[in-house]
Coordinates of C-alpha atoms and ligand atoms in Angstrom, one line a residue:
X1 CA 0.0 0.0 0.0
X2 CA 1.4 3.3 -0.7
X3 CA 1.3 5.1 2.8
X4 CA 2.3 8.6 1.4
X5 CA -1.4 8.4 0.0
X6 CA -3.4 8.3 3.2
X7 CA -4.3 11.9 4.9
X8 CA -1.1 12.5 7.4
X9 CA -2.5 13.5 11.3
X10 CA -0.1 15.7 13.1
X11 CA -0.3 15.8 16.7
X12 CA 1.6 18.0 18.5
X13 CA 2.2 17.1 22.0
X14 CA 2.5 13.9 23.7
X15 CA 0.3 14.6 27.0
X16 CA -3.2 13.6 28.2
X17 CA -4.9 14.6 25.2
X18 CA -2.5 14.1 22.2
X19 CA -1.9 10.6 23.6
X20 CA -5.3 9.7 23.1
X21 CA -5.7 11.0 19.7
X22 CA -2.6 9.2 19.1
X23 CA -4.6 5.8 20.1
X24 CA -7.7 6.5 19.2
X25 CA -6.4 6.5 15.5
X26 CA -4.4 3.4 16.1
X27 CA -6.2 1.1 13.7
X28 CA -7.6 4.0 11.9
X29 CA -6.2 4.8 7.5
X30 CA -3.8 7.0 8.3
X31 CA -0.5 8.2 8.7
X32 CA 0.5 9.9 12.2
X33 CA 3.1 11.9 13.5
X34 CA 3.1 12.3 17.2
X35 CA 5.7 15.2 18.1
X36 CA 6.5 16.6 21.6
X37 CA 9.3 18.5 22.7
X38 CA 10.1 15.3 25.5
X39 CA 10.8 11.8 24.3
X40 CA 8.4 11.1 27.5
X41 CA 4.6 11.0 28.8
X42 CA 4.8 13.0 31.7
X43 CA 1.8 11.9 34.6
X44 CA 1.9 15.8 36.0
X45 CA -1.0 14.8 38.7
X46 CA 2.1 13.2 40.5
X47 CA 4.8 15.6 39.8
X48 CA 4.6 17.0 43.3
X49 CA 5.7 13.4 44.5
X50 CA 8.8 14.1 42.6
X51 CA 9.5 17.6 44.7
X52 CA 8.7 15.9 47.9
X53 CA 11.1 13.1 47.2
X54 CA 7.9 10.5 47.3
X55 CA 8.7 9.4 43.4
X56 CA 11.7 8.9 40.9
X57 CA 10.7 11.2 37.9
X58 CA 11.3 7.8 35.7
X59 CA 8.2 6.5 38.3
X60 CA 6.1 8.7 36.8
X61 CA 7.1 9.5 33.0
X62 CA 7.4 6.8 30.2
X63 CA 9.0 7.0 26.9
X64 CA 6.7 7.6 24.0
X65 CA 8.5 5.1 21.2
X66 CA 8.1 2.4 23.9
X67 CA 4.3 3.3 24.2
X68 CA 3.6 3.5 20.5
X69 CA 6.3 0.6 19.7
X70 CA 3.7 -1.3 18.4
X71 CA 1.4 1.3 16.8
X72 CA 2.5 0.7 12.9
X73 CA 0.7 3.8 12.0
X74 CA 2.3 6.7 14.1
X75 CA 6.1 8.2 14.1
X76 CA 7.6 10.0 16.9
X77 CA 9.6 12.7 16.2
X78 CA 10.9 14.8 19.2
X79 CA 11.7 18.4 19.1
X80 CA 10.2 22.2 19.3
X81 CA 7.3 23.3 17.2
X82 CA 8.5 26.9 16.7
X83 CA 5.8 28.0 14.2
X84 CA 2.0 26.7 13.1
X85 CA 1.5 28.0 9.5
X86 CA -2.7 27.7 9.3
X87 CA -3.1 28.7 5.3
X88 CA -0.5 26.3 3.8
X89 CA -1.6 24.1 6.3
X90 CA 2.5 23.2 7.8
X91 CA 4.4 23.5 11.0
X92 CA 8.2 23.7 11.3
X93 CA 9.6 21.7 14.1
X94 CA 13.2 23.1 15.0
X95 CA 13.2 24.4 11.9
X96 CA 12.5 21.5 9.8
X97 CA 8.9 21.8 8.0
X98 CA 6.2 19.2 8.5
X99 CA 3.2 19.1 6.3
X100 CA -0.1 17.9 7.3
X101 CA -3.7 17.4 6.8
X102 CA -5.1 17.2 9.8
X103 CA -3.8 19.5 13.1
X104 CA -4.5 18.3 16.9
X105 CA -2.7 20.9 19.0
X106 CA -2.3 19.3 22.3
X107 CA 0.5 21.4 23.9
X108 CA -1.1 22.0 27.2
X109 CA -0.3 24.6 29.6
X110 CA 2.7 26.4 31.3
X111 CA 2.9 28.5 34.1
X112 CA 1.0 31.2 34.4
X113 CA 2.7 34.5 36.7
X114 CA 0.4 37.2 35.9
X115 CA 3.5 39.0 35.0
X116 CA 5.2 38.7 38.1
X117 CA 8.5 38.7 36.9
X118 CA 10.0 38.5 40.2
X119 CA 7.7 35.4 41.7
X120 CA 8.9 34.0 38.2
X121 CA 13.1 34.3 38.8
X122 CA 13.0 34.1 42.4
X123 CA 10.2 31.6 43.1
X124 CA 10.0 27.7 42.5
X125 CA 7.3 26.2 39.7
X126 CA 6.1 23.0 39.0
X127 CA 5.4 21.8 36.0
X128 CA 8.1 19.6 34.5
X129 CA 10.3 17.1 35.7
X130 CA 13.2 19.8 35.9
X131 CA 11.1 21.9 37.8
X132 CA 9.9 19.4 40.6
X133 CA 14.1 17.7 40.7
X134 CA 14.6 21.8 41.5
X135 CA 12.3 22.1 44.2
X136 CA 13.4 18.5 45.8
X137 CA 16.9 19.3 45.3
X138 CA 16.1 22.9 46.8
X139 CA 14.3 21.9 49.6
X140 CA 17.0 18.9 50.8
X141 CA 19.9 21.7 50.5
X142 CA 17.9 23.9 52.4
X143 CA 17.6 21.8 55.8
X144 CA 21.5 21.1 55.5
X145 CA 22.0 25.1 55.0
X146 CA 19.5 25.3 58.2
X147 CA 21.2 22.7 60.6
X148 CA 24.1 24.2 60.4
X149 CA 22.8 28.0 60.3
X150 CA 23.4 29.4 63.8
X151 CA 21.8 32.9 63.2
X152 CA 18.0 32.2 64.9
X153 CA 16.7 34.8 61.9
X154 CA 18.3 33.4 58.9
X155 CA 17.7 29.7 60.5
X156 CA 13.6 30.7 61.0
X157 CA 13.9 32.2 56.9
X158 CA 15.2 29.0 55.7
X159 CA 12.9 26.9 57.4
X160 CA 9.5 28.5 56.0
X161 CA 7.8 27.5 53.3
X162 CA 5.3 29.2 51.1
X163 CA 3.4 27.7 48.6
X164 CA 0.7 30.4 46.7
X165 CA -2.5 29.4 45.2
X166 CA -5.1 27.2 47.3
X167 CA -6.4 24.9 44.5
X168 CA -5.5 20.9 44.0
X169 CA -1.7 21.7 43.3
X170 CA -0.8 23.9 46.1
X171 CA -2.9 21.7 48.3
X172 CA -1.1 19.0 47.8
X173 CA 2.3 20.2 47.8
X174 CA 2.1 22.1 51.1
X175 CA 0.3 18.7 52.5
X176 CA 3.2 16.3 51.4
X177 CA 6.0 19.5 52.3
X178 CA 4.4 19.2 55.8
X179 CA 4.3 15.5 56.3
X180 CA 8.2 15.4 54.7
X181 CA 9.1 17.4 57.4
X182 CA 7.4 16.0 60.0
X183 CA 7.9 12.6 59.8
X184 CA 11.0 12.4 57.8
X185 CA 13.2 15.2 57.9
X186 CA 12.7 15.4 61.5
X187 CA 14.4 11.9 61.6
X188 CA 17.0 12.7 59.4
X189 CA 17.8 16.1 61.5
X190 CA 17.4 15.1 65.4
X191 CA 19.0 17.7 66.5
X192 CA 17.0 20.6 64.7
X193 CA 13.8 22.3 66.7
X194 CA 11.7 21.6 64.0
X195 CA 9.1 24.0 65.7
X196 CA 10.6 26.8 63.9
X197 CA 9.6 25.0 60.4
X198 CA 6.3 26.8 58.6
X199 CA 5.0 25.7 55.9
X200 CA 2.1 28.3 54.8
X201 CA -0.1 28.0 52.0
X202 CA -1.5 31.7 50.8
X203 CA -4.2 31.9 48.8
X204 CA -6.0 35.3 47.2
X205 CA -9.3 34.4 47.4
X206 CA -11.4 33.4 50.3
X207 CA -11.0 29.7 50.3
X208 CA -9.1 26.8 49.3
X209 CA -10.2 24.2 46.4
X210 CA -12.6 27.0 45.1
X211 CA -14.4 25.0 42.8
X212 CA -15.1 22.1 45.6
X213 CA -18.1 21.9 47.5
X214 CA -18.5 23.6 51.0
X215 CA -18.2 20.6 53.2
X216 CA -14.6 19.8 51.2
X217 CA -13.2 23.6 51.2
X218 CA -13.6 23.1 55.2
X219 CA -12.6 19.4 55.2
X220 CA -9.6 20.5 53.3
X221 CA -8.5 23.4 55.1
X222 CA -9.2 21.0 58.5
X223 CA -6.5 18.2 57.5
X224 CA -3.9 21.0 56.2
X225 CA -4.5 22.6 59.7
X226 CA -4.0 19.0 61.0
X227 CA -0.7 19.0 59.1
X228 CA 0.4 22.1 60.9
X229 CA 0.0 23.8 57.1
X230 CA -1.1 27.8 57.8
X231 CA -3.5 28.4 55.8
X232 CA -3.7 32.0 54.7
X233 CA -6.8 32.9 52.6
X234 CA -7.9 36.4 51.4
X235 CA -3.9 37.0 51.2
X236 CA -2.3 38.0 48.2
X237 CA 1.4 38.1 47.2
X238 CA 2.7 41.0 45.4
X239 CA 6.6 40.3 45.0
X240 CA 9.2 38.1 46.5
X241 CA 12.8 38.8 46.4
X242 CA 14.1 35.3 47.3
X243 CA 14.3 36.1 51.0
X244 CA 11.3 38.1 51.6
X245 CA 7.5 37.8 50.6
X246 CA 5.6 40.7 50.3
X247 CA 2.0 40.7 50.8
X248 CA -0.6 42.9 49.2
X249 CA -1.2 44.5 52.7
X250 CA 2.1 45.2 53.1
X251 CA 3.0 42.9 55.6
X252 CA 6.2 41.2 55.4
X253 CA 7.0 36.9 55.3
X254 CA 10.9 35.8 55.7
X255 CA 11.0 33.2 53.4
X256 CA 14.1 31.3 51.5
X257 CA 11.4 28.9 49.4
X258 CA 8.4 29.8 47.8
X259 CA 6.8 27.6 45.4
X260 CA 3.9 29.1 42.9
X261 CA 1.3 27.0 42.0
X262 CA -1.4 30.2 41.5
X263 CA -2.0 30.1 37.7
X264 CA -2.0 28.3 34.5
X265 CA -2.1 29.4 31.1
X266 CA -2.3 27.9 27.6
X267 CA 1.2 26.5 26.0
X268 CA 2.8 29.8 24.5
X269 CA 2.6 28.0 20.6
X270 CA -1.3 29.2 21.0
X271 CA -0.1 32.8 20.7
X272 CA 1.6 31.8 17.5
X273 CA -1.8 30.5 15.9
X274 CA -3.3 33.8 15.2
X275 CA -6.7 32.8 16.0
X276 CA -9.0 33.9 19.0
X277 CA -8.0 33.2 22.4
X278 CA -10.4 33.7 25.4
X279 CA -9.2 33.3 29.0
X280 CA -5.5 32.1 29.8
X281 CA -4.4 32.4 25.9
X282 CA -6.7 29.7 25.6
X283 CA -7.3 29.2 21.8
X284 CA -11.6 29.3 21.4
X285 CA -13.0 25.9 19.6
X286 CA -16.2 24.6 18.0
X287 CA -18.5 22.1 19.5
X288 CA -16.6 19.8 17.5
X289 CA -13.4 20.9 19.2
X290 CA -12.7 21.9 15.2
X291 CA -10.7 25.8 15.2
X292 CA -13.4 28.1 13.6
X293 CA -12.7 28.6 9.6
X294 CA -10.0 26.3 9.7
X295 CA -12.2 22.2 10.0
X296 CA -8.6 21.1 9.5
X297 CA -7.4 21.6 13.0
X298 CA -8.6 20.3 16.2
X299 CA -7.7 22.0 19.7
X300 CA -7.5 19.5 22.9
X301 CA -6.9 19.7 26.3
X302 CA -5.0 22.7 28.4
X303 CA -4.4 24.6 25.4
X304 CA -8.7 24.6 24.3
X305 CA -10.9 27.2 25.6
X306 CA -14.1 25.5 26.1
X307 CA -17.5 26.1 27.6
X308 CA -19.8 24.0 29.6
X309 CA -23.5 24.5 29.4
X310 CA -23.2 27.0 32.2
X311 CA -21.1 29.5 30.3
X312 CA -17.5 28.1 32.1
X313 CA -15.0 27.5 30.9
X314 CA -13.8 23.9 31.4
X315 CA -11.2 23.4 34.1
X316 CA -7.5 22.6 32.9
X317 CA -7.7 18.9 34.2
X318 CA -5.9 15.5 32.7
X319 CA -10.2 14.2 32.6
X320 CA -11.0 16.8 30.0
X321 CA -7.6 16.7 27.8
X322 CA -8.6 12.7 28.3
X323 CA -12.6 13.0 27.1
X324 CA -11.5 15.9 24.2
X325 CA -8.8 14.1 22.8
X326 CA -11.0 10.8 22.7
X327 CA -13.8 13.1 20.6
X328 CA -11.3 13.9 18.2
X329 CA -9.9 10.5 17.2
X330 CA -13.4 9.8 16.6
X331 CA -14.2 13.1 14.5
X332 CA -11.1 12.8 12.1
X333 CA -12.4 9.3 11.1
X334 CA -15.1 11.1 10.6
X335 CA -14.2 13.9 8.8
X336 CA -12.0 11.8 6.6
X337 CA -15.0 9.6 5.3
X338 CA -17.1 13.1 4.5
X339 CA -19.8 12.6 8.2
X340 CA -21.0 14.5 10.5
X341 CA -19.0 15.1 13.6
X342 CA -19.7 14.8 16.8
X343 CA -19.9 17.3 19.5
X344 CA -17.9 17.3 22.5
X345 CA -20.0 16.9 26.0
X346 CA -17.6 16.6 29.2
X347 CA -18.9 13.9 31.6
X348 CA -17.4 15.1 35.4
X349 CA -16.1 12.1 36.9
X350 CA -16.2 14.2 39.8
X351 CA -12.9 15.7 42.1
X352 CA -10.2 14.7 44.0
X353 CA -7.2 15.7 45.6
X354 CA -4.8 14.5 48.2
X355 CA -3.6 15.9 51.4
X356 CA -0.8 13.6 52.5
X357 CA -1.0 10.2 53.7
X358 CA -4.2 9.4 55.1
X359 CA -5.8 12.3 54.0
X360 CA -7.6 13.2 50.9
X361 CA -10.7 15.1 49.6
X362 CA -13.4 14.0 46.9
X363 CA -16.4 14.0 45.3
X364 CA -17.8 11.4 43.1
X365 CA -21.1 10.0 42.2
X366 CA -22.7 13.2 43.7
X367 CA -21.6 12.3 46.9
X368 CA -18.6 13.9 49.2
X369 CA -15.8 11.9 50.6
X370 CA -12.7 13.0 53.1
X371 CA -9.8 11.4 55.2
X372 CA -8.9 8.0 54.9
X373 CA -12.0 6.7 52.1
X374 CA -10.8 9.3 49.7
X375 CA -7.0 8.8 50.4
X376 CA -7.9 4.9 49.3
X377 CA -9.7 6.1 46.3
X378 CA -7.0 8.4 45.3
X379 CA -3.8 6.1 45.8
X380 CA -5.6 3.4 43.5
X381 CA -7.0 5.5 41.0
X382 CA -3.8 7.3 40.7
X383 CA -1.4 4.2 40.6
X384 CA -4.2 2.6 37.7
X385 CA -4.0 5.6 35.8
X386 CA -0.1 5.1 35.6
X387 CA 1.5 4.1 32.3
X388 CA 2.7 1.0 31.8
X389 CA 3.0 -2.0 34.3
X390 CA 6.4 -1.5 36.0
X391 CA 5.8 1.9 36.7
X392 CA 2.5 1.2 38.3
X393 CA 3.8 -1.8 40.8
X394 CA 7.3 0.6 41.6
X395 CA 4.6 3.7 42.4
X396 CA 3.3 1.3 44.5
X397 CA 5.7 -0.5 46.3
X398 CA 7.2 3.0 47.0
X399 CA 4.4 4.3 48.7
X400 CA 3.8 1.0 50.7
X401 CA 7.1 1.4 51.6
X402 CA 6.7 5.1 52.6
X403 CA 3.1 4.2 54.1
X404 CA 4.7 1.9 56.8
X405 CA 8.2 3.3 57.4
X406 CA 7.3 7.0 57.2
X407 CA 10.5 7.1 54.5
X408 CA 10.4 9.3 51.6
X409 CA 13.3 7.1 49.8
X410 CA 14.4 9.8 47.0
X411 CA 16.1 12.0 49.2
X412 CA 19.0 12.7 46.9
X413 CA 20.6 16.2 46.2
X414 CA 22.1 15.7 42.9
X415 CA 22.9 19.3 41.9
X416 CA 24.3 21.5 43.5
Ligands
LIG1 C1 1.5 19.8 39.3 C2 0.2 19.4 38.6 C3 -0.8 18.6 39.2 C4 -1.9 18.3 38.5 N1 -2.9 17.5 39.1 C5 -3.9 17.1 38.4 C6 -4.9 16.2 38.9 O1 -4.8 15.8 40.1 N2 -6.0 15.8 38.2 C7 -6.1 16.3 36.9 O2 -7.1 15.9 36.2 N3 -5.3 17.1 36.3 C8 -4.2 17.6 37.0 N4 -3.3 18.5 36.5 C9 -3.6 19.0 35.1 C10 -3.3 18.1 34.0 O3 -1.9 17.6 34.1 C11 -3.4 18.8 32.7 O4 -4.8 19.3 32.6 C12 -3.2 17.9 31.5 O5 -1.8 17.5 31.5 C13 -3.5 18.6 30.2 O6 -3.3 17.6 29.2 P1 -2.9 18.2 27.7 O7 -2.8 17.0 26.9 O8 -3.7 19.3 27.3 O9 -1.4 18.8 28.0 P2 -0.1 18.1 28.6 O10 -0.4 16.9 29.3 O11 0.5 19.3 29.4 O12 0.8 17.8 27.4 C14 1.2 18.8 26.5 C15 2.5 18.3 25.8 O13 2.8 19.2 24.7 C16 4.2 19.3 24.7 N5 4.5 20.6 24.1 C17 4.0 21.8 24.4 N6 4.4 22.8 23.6 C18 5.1 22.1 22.6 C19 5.9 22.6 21.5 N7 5.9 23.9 21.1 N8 6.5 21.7 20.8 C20 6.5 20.4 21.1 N9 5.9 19.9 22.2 C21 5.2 20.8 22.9 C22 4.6 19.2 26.1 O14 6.0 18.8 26.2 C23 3.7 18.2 26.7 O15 4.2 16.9 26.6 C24 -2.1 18.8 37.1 C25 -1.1 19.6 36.5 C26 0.0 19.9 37.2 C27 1.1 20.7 36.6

């Protein structure tokens, strides 16, 4: 068969929702090239695990020609897409140019700072594996700079630790950054007070998890409080210097670590498009998930703006990228044999969110859950959702291992 004939799907990027394009099209008359900037499917849901020393990054990425090794159809080719030409229908991929028929943009998001240019140099993100091996490494050096710091001040600064934004990210991070320090730093450091740790998490608005239910904003703030996690709400940050937090009213935080977890915004090859872009740079699709005037190109995931039947947009979450990217598989088969698409309805499988061991929020099947049931739900839906079998019995024999022991087991610093 002569392969250059069939209609040539170009994905770019290998996360949630380009990865189920990708297999959605597996059996499917066409020829697929699957490009991402990493030679890896990153699992970001557990990325935090990574900064807290829970998780090897390997534990929770996989590499992309070993998932598609058997998928005759597709072709991974790793590198940058620098440019998205929509009228001659090409992208150039560090600097090569790659021709297609079909477009599924599936970059996802980055960090968003609001322009804070000094919470971005001075301040800790996570979003990639080099960002959460920063914040482990970070956070390790910092207790051996603070046991043997014999100024009270500087020793207080280096042992407080704030983490901005009160949704799922920043609620789990200042959880697990808690539970490190109390039940395994503290091991590790037996002569340190660690009374004079804090671990605050700040958040603008007037609760955590905004977008939970009552009973789980209170049930959430409850185990952080449980944690010894301060919980600062209605408190927002206006600069940080590296040492020092600043608050909007005015007051004054010593701190040598803050990690920002406050804001998301689409992948910055959006802005390249030329087409509309609602809230967060997100680039504004059809029902079909199709980019207005141009049927040719689909939009998944972080990077699609996309509104429920309330008029809201849909939240930046792995489920959605998941259920879009699904859609699409389906409506370029579709498309390709001249039908109808299909429109894109999201199906809430409902929330969830951790809060160290033991402790977790959620809601599912209309109902609310919090403590040890939704800690259970969380560990095994999180371990099944975990690519490839090795990686999903590792994930789990680390956290056994962690569960029992109260040992974090990746406590390496491997940079300086
Ligand atoms: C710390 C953290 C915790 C999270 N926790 C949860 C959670 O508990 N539950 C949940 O549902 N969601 C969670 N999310 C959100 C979830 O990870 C995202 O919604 C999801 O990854 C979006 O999928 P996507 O396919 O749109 O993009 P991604 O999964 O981000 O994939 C995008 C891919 O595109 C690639 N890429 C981007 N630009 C380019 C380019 N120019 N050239 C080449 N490649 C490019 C990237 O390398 C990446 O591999 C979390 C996110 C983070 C960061």
């Amino acid at each position: 068969m002569n392969t250059k004939a069939l209609p040539h799907i170009l994905i770019i990027g290998a996360g949630f929702g380009g990865m189920q394009v990708a297999r959605g099209l597996a059996r499917a008359p066409v020829r697929i090239t699957l490009v991402d900037r990493h030679n890896y499917h990153l699992f970001q849901p557990l990325l935090y695990q990574v900064a807290i020393a829970g998780l090897l990054p390997s534990q929770i990425a996989y590499p992309l020609r070993t998932i598609f090794r058997k998928q005759k159809n597709l072709t991974f080719q790793m590198g940058e897409v620098t440019e998205v030409n929509l009228q001659e229908c090409y992208v150039k991929l560090d600097g090569s140019v790659i021709a297609y028929d079909y477009l599924v943009l599936a970059a996802g998001g980055e960090t968003n700072f609001f322009g804070n240019q000094a919470v971005e140099q001075n301040g800790f993100q996570l979003k990639s594996i080099q960002s959460a091996i920063a914040i482990r490494n970070h956070l390790l050096k910092t207790f051996e700079d603070a046991s043997r710091e014999a100024d009270a001040e500087k020793r207080r600064a280096l042992l407080t630790f704030v983490v901005v934004g009160g949704g799922p990210t920043g609620v789990e991070t200042s959880g697990a950054l808690a539970e490190l320090i109390i039940h395994v730093l503290s091991k590790d450091y037996p002569h340190m007070d660690l009374r004079e740790v804090r671990v605050l998490l700040l958040e603008a608005g007037k609760s955590v998890m905004p977008s939970y239910p009552d009973e789980l904003r209170k049930a959430t703030r409850d185990l952080l409080e449980r944690k010894k996690v301060e919980v600062l709400t209605d408190t927002k940050l206006v600069d940080y210097n590296s040492e020092r937090v600043t608050l909007g009213n005015g007051e004054h935080i010593r701190a040598n670590t803050l990690i920002w977890t406050a804001g998301v915004k689409a992948a910055g090859i959006a802005n390249r498009l030329g087409v509309e872009q609602a809230g967060s740079g997100r680039v504004r699709v059809a029902d079909s998930l199709q980019l207005p005037n141009h049927p040719e190109v689909f939009v998944v995931g972080d990077a699609a703006y996309f509104e429920n039947g309330k008029g809201q947009p849909l939240p930046m979450l792995s489920t959605v990228a998941i259920q879009q990217g699904k859609v699409t598989a389906r409506n370029i088969r579709k498309a390709i044999q001249g039908e109808p698409l299909e429109e894109f309805h999201y199906k809430d499988p409902g929330l969830l969110a951790t809060i160290g061991r033991n402790a977790a929020v959620a809601r599912i099947w209309g109902l609310s859950f919090s403590g040890f049931i939704a800690w259970l739900i969380w560990v095994f839906l999180h371990i099944y959702r975990l690519i490839g079998f090795r990686n999903r019995l590792l994930v789990l024999i680390n956290w056994a291992w962690e569960y029992f022991f109260y040992e974090n087991q990746v406590r390496l610093i491997t940079k300086e």
